[in-house]
Amino acid sequence: MTKILPFKAVRPAPAYAGLVASRSYEDYGEEELRAQLEFNPYSFLHIINPGYKFQHEIGGEKRFGMVKNRYLEFKEENTLIQDEQPCYYIYNIKTREASCCGIIAATSVEDYEKDVIRRHEDTIAHREELFKEYLKVVGFNTEPVLLTYPDNTVINDLLQERMKTRPEYEFATNNKETHSLWLIDDPANIERIKAEFAAMEKLYIADGHHRSASSWLLAKESRENNPDHTGKESYNYFMSYLISESNLRIFEFSRLIKDLNGHSKEEFLILLDEWFRIENRGLEVYKPSKKHHFNMYLDGEFYSLYLRKTNYEFTDALSELDSYILYEKILKPVLGINDLRYDKRIAYIHGRNDLIELKTRVDTGEFRIGFGMMPAGIEEIKQIADENLTMPPKSTYIEPKLRSGLTIYEF
C-alpha cells in the first residue's frame, strides 16, 4: 500500500512560468549559466545561485540562508504564489522523440523507510547529510524524486481526460521541449487517484536516490525534535513525480578510460579473451543490440565483445546486469578501476549522446579506450531493487529530466 497526497504547491504565477523554470543547476555550462542570470531576472537559477546578486561566490550554510532569502523575495514579488487548496499536478513533457506524463504529489517518508518505495542505487552519506541540512535551512524542495509504477488504466484515463482541458501552464524551451501543467483539485478525482495508488504494493525510485534519502533524514530529525509529532506534518512527505513504467526512458552510460593500466594492446586483448568472444569490426560503428554484448573502441577501431556465458556464473539479478559484468570482468581486474565514482581515469557519456562522441574523445587522445552496452530494462531495475541489491554507479541515465521551480514543496 502506497500513500501519496495532494499538497499546496508554491509555483510561478502563470505569466512567469516559462521564465522561472530552469534545468538542473549542474546541467548548465559556465557561459550559458551566466547568460541566464544576466538576462532573465525571473529564472529560478537566481534562487539557487544567490551570490550572483552580489557578484560573489558563496558556499556552505551562508549560501543556504541566502537561497531562502532569494526564495522569499520571489514570493514577496508574487513571482511565486501558493495554491490555496491541496492539488495533484499533471506534468507533461513533450520532446522531439517522445512525450511523457505523470503526477506531481507528496509521497510518504514512512513508505521510503519501510521499503514500500524501493531503491536500486547506493547513496553517499556526506551528500545525504549536506542536502538534509540544505533542506532544513531553506524549508522547501523544488526537484521532485522520479518514481515509477506499473501502467494503470484508471490513472491514465483520468490524466488523459484532464489533459483535454486548457493547461495552467504551457511553454516551450530552447531545446525544443514543451512543458505543460494541469491542476487536479476536484475532490472526487483526488480520491480516485489516492485510492489507485493505495492499492499498489510498491513504487520504485527511477531517479533521485539522494533527494529521497535526505528527505528521510530530515523527517527523522524533525520527528525526534518535535514532542508534538503527529505524522501529518509536511516533513513526513517529499515531493515526487510519479510516472507509469511505459513513460520511463532508460539509457545506458558509456565508459571512457584514460589508459590500459600498463598493458600493451595485445596483452589487453588476450586478458579479455578469457571472458569475451572478441571480433574486430574495424571502422564499422558497432552498437550492441543484445544483453551481455558490449562495444569497445580502441586505436581507431571498433570491437564487439560477447560474454562467454559458459564461463560466467549468473547468481542473482545484479550478476545479470551488463554494467556490473563490465566492471567485474574488465574495469576492475584488468584496467584497475576500483572506484567508479571518484577514479579520475574514468569518465562517462550518457546514451543520449551517440558513439561518435565516444570515438572523438578517444581519437583526440583524451582517452585511450571506450566501452558501450545496452541500457538496462525496467524489469532489471525492479528485480535488483526487490533483491535489495544496488547497481554500480552510472548504470542508467533516466528520463524525463524535470524543470526546477515549476512546483515547490514547503516543509
Coordinates of N, CA and C in Angstrom, one line a residue, residues 47 67-77 410:
I47 N 17.6 32.0 -7.4 CA 17.3 31.5 -6.1 C 18.4 30.5 -5.7
V67 N 19.8 31.4 -0.2 CA 18.9 30.8 -1.1 C 17.5 31.0 -0.5
K68 N 17.3 30.8 0.8 CA 16.0 31.1 1.4 C 15.6 32.6 1.2
N69 N 16.5 33.5 1.4 CA 16.2 34.9 1.2 C 15.7 35.2 -0.2
R70 N 16.4 34.7 -1.2 CA 16.0 34.9 -2.6 C 14.6 34.3 -2.9
Y71 N 14.4 33.1 -2.3 CA 13.1 32.5 -2.5 C 12.0 33.3 -1.9
L72 N 12.2 33.8 -0.7 CA 11.2 34.7 -0.1 C 11.0 36.0 -0.9
E73 N 12.0 36.5 -1.5 CA 11.9 37.7 -2.4 C 11.0 37.3 -3.6
F74 N 11.1 36.2 -4.2 CA 10.3 35.8 -5.3 C 8.8 35.7 -4.9
K75 N 8.6 35.2 -3.6 CA 7.2 35.1 -3.1 C 6.7 36.5 -2.8
E76 N 7.5 37.4 -2.2 CA 7.0 38.7 -1.9 C 6.7 39.5 -3.2
E77 N 7.4 39.3 -4.2 CA 7.1 40.0 -5.5 C 6.0 39.3 -6.3
E410 N 6.9 23.0 0.3 CA 7.4 23.6 1.5 C 7.3 22.6 2.7

